[in-house]
PDB file of C-alpha atoms and ligand atoms in Angstrom:
ATOM      1  CA  MET A  18     -19.403  10.235   1.048  1.00 92.00           C
ATOM      2  CA  LYS A  19     -15.788  10.356   2.937  1.00 97.00           C
ATOM      3  CA  ILE A  20     -13.996   8.618  -0.042  1.00 98.00           C
ATOM      4  CA  ALA A  21     -10.327   8.036   0.525  1.00 98.00           C
ATOM      5  CA  VAL A  22      -7.075   6.754  -1.460  1.00 98.00           C
ATOM      6  CA  TYR A  23      -4.330   4.399   0.369  1.00 98.00           C
ATOM      7  CA  PRO A  24      -1.674   4.809  -2.055  1.00 98.00           C
ATOM      8  CA  GLY A  25       1.492   2.885  -2.119  1.00 97.00           C
ATOM      9  CA  SER A  26       3.789   0.968  -4.341  1.00 97.00           C
ATOM     10  CA  PHE A  27       2.580  -2.730  -2.742  1.00 98.00           C
ATOM     11  CA  ASP A  28       5.857  -4.911  -3.468  1.00 97.00           C
ATOM     12  CA  PRO A  29       4.562  -6.869  -2.352  1.00 98.00           C
ATOM     13  CA  MET A  30       1.515  -6.429   0.251  1.00 98.00           C
ATOM     14  CA  THR A  31       2.066  -7.138   3.446  1.00 98.00           C
ATOM     15  CA  ASN A  32       0.011  -7.783   6.838  1.00 98.00           C
ATOM     16  CA  GLY A  33       0.793  -4.538   7.661  1.00 97.00           C
ATOM     17  CA  HIS A  34      -0.795  -2.947   4.401  1.00 98.00           C
ATOM     18  CA  LEU A  35      -4.034  -5.155   5.217  1.00 98.00           C
ATOM     19  CA  ASP A  36      -4.421  -4.190   8.609  1.00 97.00           C
ATOM     20  CA  ILE A  37      -4.499  -0.399   7.443  1.00 97.00           C
ATOM     21  CA  ILE A  38      -6.630  -1.290   4.782  1.00 98.00           C
ATOM     22  CA  LYS A  39      -9.491  -2.919   7.161  1.00 98.00           C
ATOM     23  CA  ARG A  40      -9.609   0.052   9.660  1.00 97.00           C
ATOM     24  CA  ALA A  41      -9.395   2.731   6.589  1.00 98.00           C
ATOM     25  CA  ALA A  42     -12.667   0.791   5.390  1.00 98.00           C
ATOM     26  CA  LYS A  43     -14.142   0.899   8.446  1.00 98.00           C
ATOM     27  CA  THR A  44     -13.794   4.765   8.764  1.00 97.00           C
ATOM     28  CA  PHE A  45     -14.569   5.698   5.335  1.00 98.00           C
ATOM     29  CA  ASP A  46     -17.509   4.766   2.845  1.00 98.00           C
ATOM     30  CA  LYS A  47     -15.132   4.131   0.007  1.00 98.00           C
ATOM     31  CA  VAL A  48     -11.476   3.443   0.099  1.00 98.00           C
ATOM     32  CA  TYR A  49      -9.524   3.082  -3.257  1.00 98.00           C
ATOM     33  CA  VAL A  50      -6.256   1.055  -2.659  1.00 98.00           C
ATOM     34  CA  ALA A  51      -3.943   2.824  -5.599  1.00 98.00           C
ATOM     35  CA  ILE A  52      -0.995   0.898  -6.600  1.00 98.00           C
ATOM     36  CA  LEU A  53       1.745   3.071  -8.384  1.00 97.00           C
ATOM     37  CA  ASN A  54       2.437   2.472 -11.866  1.00 95.00           C
ATOM     38  CA  ASN A  55       5.758   3.961 -12.403  1.00 84.00           C
ATOM     39  CA  SER A  56       7.888   3.203 -15.234  1.00 74.00           C
ATOM     40  CA  ALA A  57      11.049   4.695 -13.815  1.00 80.00           C
ATOM     41  CA  LYS A  58      10.836   2.099 -10.544  1.00 80.00           C
ATOM     42  CA  THR A  59      11.406  -1.602 -11.236  1.00 90.00           C
ATOM     43  CA  PRO A  60       9.327  -3.250  -9.053  1.00 94.00           C
ATOM     44  CA  ALA A  61      10.399  -6.923  -7.862  1.00 95.00           C
ATOM     45  CA  PHE A  62       6.712  -7.892  -8.925  1.00 96.00           C
ATOM     46  CA  PRO A  63       4.507  -7.272 -11.785  1.00 95.00           C
ATOM     47  CA  LEU A  64       1.585  -5.054 -11.476  1.00 96.00           C
ATOM     48  CA  SER A  65      -0.916  -7.637 -12.397  1.00 96.00           C
ATOM     49  CA  GLN A  66       0.910  -9.516  -9.600  1.00 97.00           C
ATOM     50  CA  ARG A  67       0.410  -6.768  -6.748  1.00 98.00           C
ATOM     51  CA  ILE A  68      -3.321  -6.016  -8.050  1.00 98.00           C
ATOM     52  CA  ASP A  69      -4.310  -9.874  -7.850  1.00 98.00           C
ATOM     53  CA  TRP A  70      -2.753 -10.410  -4.614  1.00 98.00           C
ATOM     54  CA  LEU A  71      -4.672  -7.127  -3.387  1.00 98.00           C
ATOM     55  CA  LYS A  72      -8.098  -8.256  -4.884  1.00 98.00           C
ATOM     56  CA  ARG A  73      -7.656 -11.495  -3.330  1.00 98.00           C
ATOM     57  CA  ALA A  74      -6.484 -10.073   0.374  1.00 98.00           C
ATOM     58  CA  THR A  75      -9.629  -7.414   0.345  1.00 98.00           C
ATOM     59  CA  LYS A  76     -12.464  -9.593  -1.351  1.00 98.00           C
ATOM     60  CA  GLU A  77     -14.457  -9.590   1.570  1.00 98.00           C
ATOM     61  CA  LEU A  78     -14.470  -5.617   1.890  1.00 98.00           C
ATOM     62  CA  ASP A  79     -16.939  -4.202  -0.325  1.00 98.00           C
ATOM     63  CA  ASN A  80     -15.939  -0.962  -0.091  1.00 98.00           C
ATOM     64  CA  VAL A  81     -12.482  -1.313  -0.922  1.00 98.00           C
ATOM     65  CA  GLU A  82     -11.222  -0.957  -4.993  1.00 98.00           C
ATOM     66  CA  ILE A  83      -7.958  -1.901  -6.085  1.00 98.00           C
ATOM     67  CA  ASP A  84      -6.628   0.290  -8.616  1.00 98.00           C
ATOM     68  CA  SER A  85      -3.556   1.793 -10.067  1.00 98.00           C
ATOM     69  CA  PHE A  86      -2.421   5.057 -11.065  1.00 98.00           C
ATOM     70  CA  SER A  87       0.507   6.865 -12.498  1.00 96.00           C
ATOM     71  CA  GLY A  88       1.497  10.252 -12.743  1.00 95.00           C
ATOM     72  CA  LEU A  89       0.641  12.549  -9.382  1.00 97.00           C
ATOM     73  CA  LEU A  90      -1.256  10.965  -6.773  1.00 98.00           C
ATOM     74  CA  VAL A  91      -3.585  14.264  -5.713  1.00 98.00           C
ATOM     75  CA  ASN A  92      -4.568  14.374  -9.617  1.00 98.00           C
ATOM     76  CA  TYR A  93      -5.818  11.092  -9.616  1.00 98.00           C
ATOM     77  CA  ALA A  94      -7.675  11.508  -5.998  1.00 98.00           C
ATOM     78  CA  ASN A  95      -9.090  14.325  -7.601  1.00 98.00           C
ATOM     79  CA  GLU A  96     -10.271  12.032 -10.635  1.00 98.00           C
ATOM     80  CA  LYS A  97     -11.931   9.394  -8.063  1.00 98.00           C
ATOM     81  CA  ASN A  98     -13.442  12.913  -5.826  1.00 98.00           C
ATOM     82  CA  ALA A  99     -11.342  11.664  -2.894  1.00 98.00           C
ATOM     83  CA  ASN A 100     -10.190  14.343  -0.631  1.00 97.00           C
ATOM     84  CA  ILE A 101      -8.372  12.193   1.725  1.00 98.00           C
ATOM     85  CA  ILE A 102      -5.066  10.348   1.633  1.00 98.00           C
ATOM     86  CA  ILE A 103      -4.131   7.569   4.001  1.00 98.00           C
ATOM     87  CA  LYS A 104      -0.772   6.865   5.091  1.00 97.00           C
ATOM     88  CA  GLY A 105       0.200   4.202   7.519  1.00 96.00           C
ATOM     89  CA  LEU A 106       3.128   5.379   9.783  1.00 95.00           C
ATOM     90  CA  ARG A 107       5.324   2.603  11.530  1.00 92.00           C
ATOM     91  CA  ALA A 108       8.339   4.506  13.478  1.00 87.00           C
ATOM     92  CA  VAL A 109       9.674   8.198  13.568  1.00 87.00           C
ATOM     93  CA  SER A 110      12.139   6.978  10.887  1.00 86.00           C
ATOM     94  CA  ASP A 111       8.838   7.013   8.408  1.00 90.00           C
ATOM     95  CA  PHE A 112       8.072  10.510   9.561  1.00 92.00           C
ATOM     96  CA  GLU A 113      10.085  13.047   7.568  1.00 94.00           C
ATOM     97  CA  TYR A 114       9.534  11.249   4.028  1.00 95.00           C
ATOM     98  CA  GLU A 115       5.553  11.057   4.967  1.00 96.00           C
ATOM     99  CA  PHE A 116       5.843  15.174   6.009  1.00 96.00           C
ATOM    100  CA  GLN A 117       7.692  16.121   3.115  1.00 97.00           C
ATOM    101  CA  MET A 118       5.252  14.202   1.068  1.00 98.00           C
ATOM    102  CA  ALA A 119       1.851  15.599   2.792  1.00 98.00           C
ATOM    103  CA  LEU A 120       3.243  18.969   2.434  1.00 98.00           C
ATOM    104  CA  THR A 121       4.006  18.413  -0.945  1.00 98.00           C
ATOM    105  CA  ASN A 122       0.245  17.032  -2.056  1.00 98.00           C
ATOM    106  CA  ARG A 123      -1.535  20.117   0.193  1.00 98.00           C
ATOM    107  CA  ALA A 124       0.813  22.447  -1.727  1.00 98.00           C
ATOM    108  CA  LEU A 125      -0.411  20.439  -5.210  1.00 98.00           C
ATOM    109  CA  SER A 126      -3.888  20.290  -3.782  1.00 98.00           C
ATOM    110  CA  PRO A 127      -5.179  22.222  -1.149  1.00 98.00           C
ATOM    111  CA  ASN A 128      -8.585  20.655  -0.970  1.00 98.00           C
ATOM    112  CA  ILE A 129      -7.276  17.221  -0.252  1.00 98.00           C
ATOM    113  CA  GLU A 130      -5.718  16.300   3.474  1.00 98.00           C
ATOM    114  CA  THR A 131      -3.625  13.145   4.253  1.00 98.00           C
ATOM    115  CA  MET A 132      -4.838  11.446   7.147  1.00 98.00           C
ATOM    116  CA  PHE A 133      -1.965   9.139   9.437  1.00 97.00           C
ATOM    117  CA  LEU A 134      -2.825   5.697  10.733  1.00 97.00           C
ATOM    118  CA  MET A 135      -0.689   4.241  13.029  1.00 94.00           C
ATOM    119  CA  THR A 136       0.192   0.782  12.566  1.00 92.00           C
ATOM    120  CA  ASN A 137      -0.387  -1.698  14.433  1.00 91.00           C
ATOM    121  CA  GLY A 138       2.231  -2.486  16.954  1.00 91.00           C
ATOM    122  CA  LYS A 139       2.873  -6.048  15.707  1.00 93.00           C
ATOM    123  CA  TYR A 140       3.633  -4.778  12.171  1.00 94.00           C
ATOM    124  CA  SER A 141       5.886  -1.659  13.336  1.00 92.00           C
ATOM    125  CA  TYR A 142       8.756  -3.435  11.748  1.00 93.00           C
ATOM    126  CA  LEU A 143       7.468  -5.331   8.615  1.00 96.00           C
ATOM    127  CA  SER A 144       8.171  -3.673   4.868  1.00 96.00           C
ATOM    128  CA  SER A 145       8.058  -4.839   1.566  1.00 97.00           C
ATOM    129  CA  SER A 146      11.580  -4.844   1.561  1.00 96.00           C
ATOM    130  CA  ILE A 147      12.314  -7.098   4.697  1.00 97.00           C
ATOM    131  CA  VAL A 148       9.244  -9.163   2.910  1.00 98.00           C
ATOM    132  CA  LYS A 149      11.533  -9.536  -0.189  1.00 97.00           C
ATOM    133  CA  GLU A 150      14.838 -10.018   2.009  1.00 97.00           C
ATOM    134  CA  ILE A 151      13.335 -12.765   4.087  1.00 97.00           C
ATOM    135  CA  ALA A 152      12.206 -14.386   0.800  1.00 97.00           C
ATOM    136  CA  ARG A 153      15.492 -14.254  -0.995  1.00 96.00           C
ATOM    137  CA  PHE A 154      17.242 -16.004   1.718  1.00 95.00           C
ATOM    138  CA  GLY A 155      14.753 -18.756   2.443  1.00 93.00           C
ATOM    139  CA  GLY A 156      13.327 -17.461   5.968  1.00 96.00           C
ATOM    140  CA  SER A 157       9.523 -17.621   7.044  1.00 97.00           C
ATOM    141  CA  LEU A 158       6.931 -15.435   5.391  1.00 98.00           C
ATOM    142  CA  ASN A 159       4.147 -16.856   8.062  1.00 97.00           C
ATOM    143  CA  GLY A 160       2.517 -14.028   9.768  1.00 97.00           C
ATOM    144  CA  LEU A 161       4.093 -11.202   7.420  1.00 98.00           C
ATOM    145  CA  VAL A 162       1.930 -11.644   4.350  1.00 98.00           C
ATOM    146  CA  PRO A 163      -1.056 -13.434   3.772  1.00 98.00           C
ATOM    147  CA  ASP A 164      -0.888 -17.346   3.534  1.00 98.00           C
ATOM    148  CA  PHE A 165      -2.234 -17.582   0.001  1.00 98.00           C
ATOM    149  CA  MET A 166       0.739 -15.274  -0.742  1.00 98.00           C
ATOM    150  CA  ILE A 167       3.618 -16.891   0.837  1.00 98.00           C
ATOM    151  CA  GLU A 168       4.235 -19.574  -1.891  1.00 97.00           C
ATOM    152  CA  GLU A 169       3.822 -16.991  -4.760  1.00 97.00           C
ATOM    153  CA  VAL A 170       6.459 -14.229  -3.610  1.00 97.00           C
ATOM    154  CA  THR A 171       8.922 -16.908  -2.304  1.00 96.00           C
ATOM    155  CA  ASN A 172       8.779 -18.482  -6.123  1.00 95.00           C
ATOM    156  CA  GLU A 173       8.673 -15.006  -7.955  1.00 94.00           C
ATOM    157  CA  ILE A 174      11.971 -13.662  -6.025  1.00 94.00           C
ATOM    158  CA  THR A 175      13.789 -17.110  -5.851  1.00 91.00           C
ATOM    159  CA  LYS A 176      13.051 -17.586  -9.532  1.00 86.00           C
ATOM    160  CA  ASN A 177      15.388 -14.913 -10.455  1.00 71.00           C
ATOM    161  CA  GLN A 178      18.540 -16.084  -8.422  1.00 74.00           C
TER     162      GLN A 178
HETATM  163  O1  LIG B   9       4.771   2.481  -0.777  1.00 96.55           O
HETATM  164  P1  LIG B   9       5.623   3.652  -1.221  1.00 96.55           P
HETATM  165  O2  LIG B   9       6.681   3.590  -1.998  1.00 96.55           O
HETATM  166  O3  LIG B   9       6.212   4.311  -0.029  1.00 96.55           O
HETATM  167  O4  LIG B   9       4.383   5.025  -2.232  1.00 96.55           O
HETATM  168  C1  LIG B   9       4.867   5.785  -2.492  1.00 96.55           C
HETATM  169  C2  LIG B   9       3.980   6.538  -2.630  1.00 96.55           C
HETATM  170  C3  LIG B   9       3.086   5.944  -4.490  1.00 96.55           C
HETATM  171  C4  LIG B   9       3.182   7.373  -2.142  1.00 96.55           C
HETATM  172  C5  LIG B   9       4.497   7.907  -3.979  1.00 96.55           C
HETATM  173  O5  LIG B   9       5.729   7.771  -4.078  1.00 96.55           O
HETATM  174  C6  LIG B   9       3.528   8.861  -4.712  1.00 96.55           C
HETATM  175  O6  LIG B   9       2.656   9.510  -4.140  1.00 96.55           O
HETATM  176  N1  LIG B   9       3.650   8.734  -5.755  1.00 96.55           N
HETATM  177  C7  LIG B   9       3.038   9.443  -7.071  1.00 96.55           C
HETATM  178  C8  LIG B   9       3.618  10.950  -7.385  1.00 96.55           C
HETATM  179  C9  LIG B   9       3.313  12.079  -6.591  1.00 96.55           C
HETATM  180  O7  LIG B   9       2.702  12.330  -6.268  1.00 96.55           O
HETATM  181  N2  LIG B   9       4.318  12.659  -6.174  1.00 96.55           N
HETATM  182  C10 LIG B   9       4.354  14.249  -5.635  1.00 96.55           C
HETATM  183  C11 LIG B   9       3.858  13.884  -3.825  1.00 96.55           C
HETATM  184  S1  LIG B   9       5.670  13.789  -3.469  1.00 96.55           S
END
C-alpha cells in the first residue's frame, strides 16, 4: 500500500489544494489530508469548518481521508504508516521553505520521502492568503474555491470586520 499524507493549514482550502488532492488520489492507494491543528497559530477559520469544507470537496474520492494533527508531521505520518509526504509547489518562491521542511522531515524520520507535485498552471498564483484578501475586500472567489464554499468563506471573513 502506498500511503501518503498531504499536510497543510487549509485556511481555507482552495481549488489549488483540491487539484493536488485529486492528483495524489490517482497516484497513491490512500491519501490522508492532514490539517495542522496548532494552538500557536490563529487561523481565520475554525478547524471544524476547515475539516467540513475538505470533506465536502472530496466526498467522491474514496481513498482520501480528512484528518487533523498536532505536533510533528513525521510522527503523524508514522502513526498512519505513511511513508510519503505530498507537497504542492507553485513557484520558485515556495522552494526554499519547502526544501528546508523536506530536509528537516528527512532528518527527523529518514524512512519518509517528500514528493512534490507541480501546481496546475492556472492555480500558480493562488493561495489561502490571496483568497482571504479577496474575500475581505468583496472580490469574487469564483474559480478560486469550490462554489459551495464561496458564500461561507465570504460571510466568515466579513463578519468580524
Ligand atoms: O499550509 P501550510 O501552512 O504551508 O502547512 C505547513 C505544515 C502544516 C505542512 C507545516 O507547518 C508542518 O508540517 N507543521 C507540523 C510541525 C512539524 O512537523 N515541523 C517540522 C517540519 S518543518
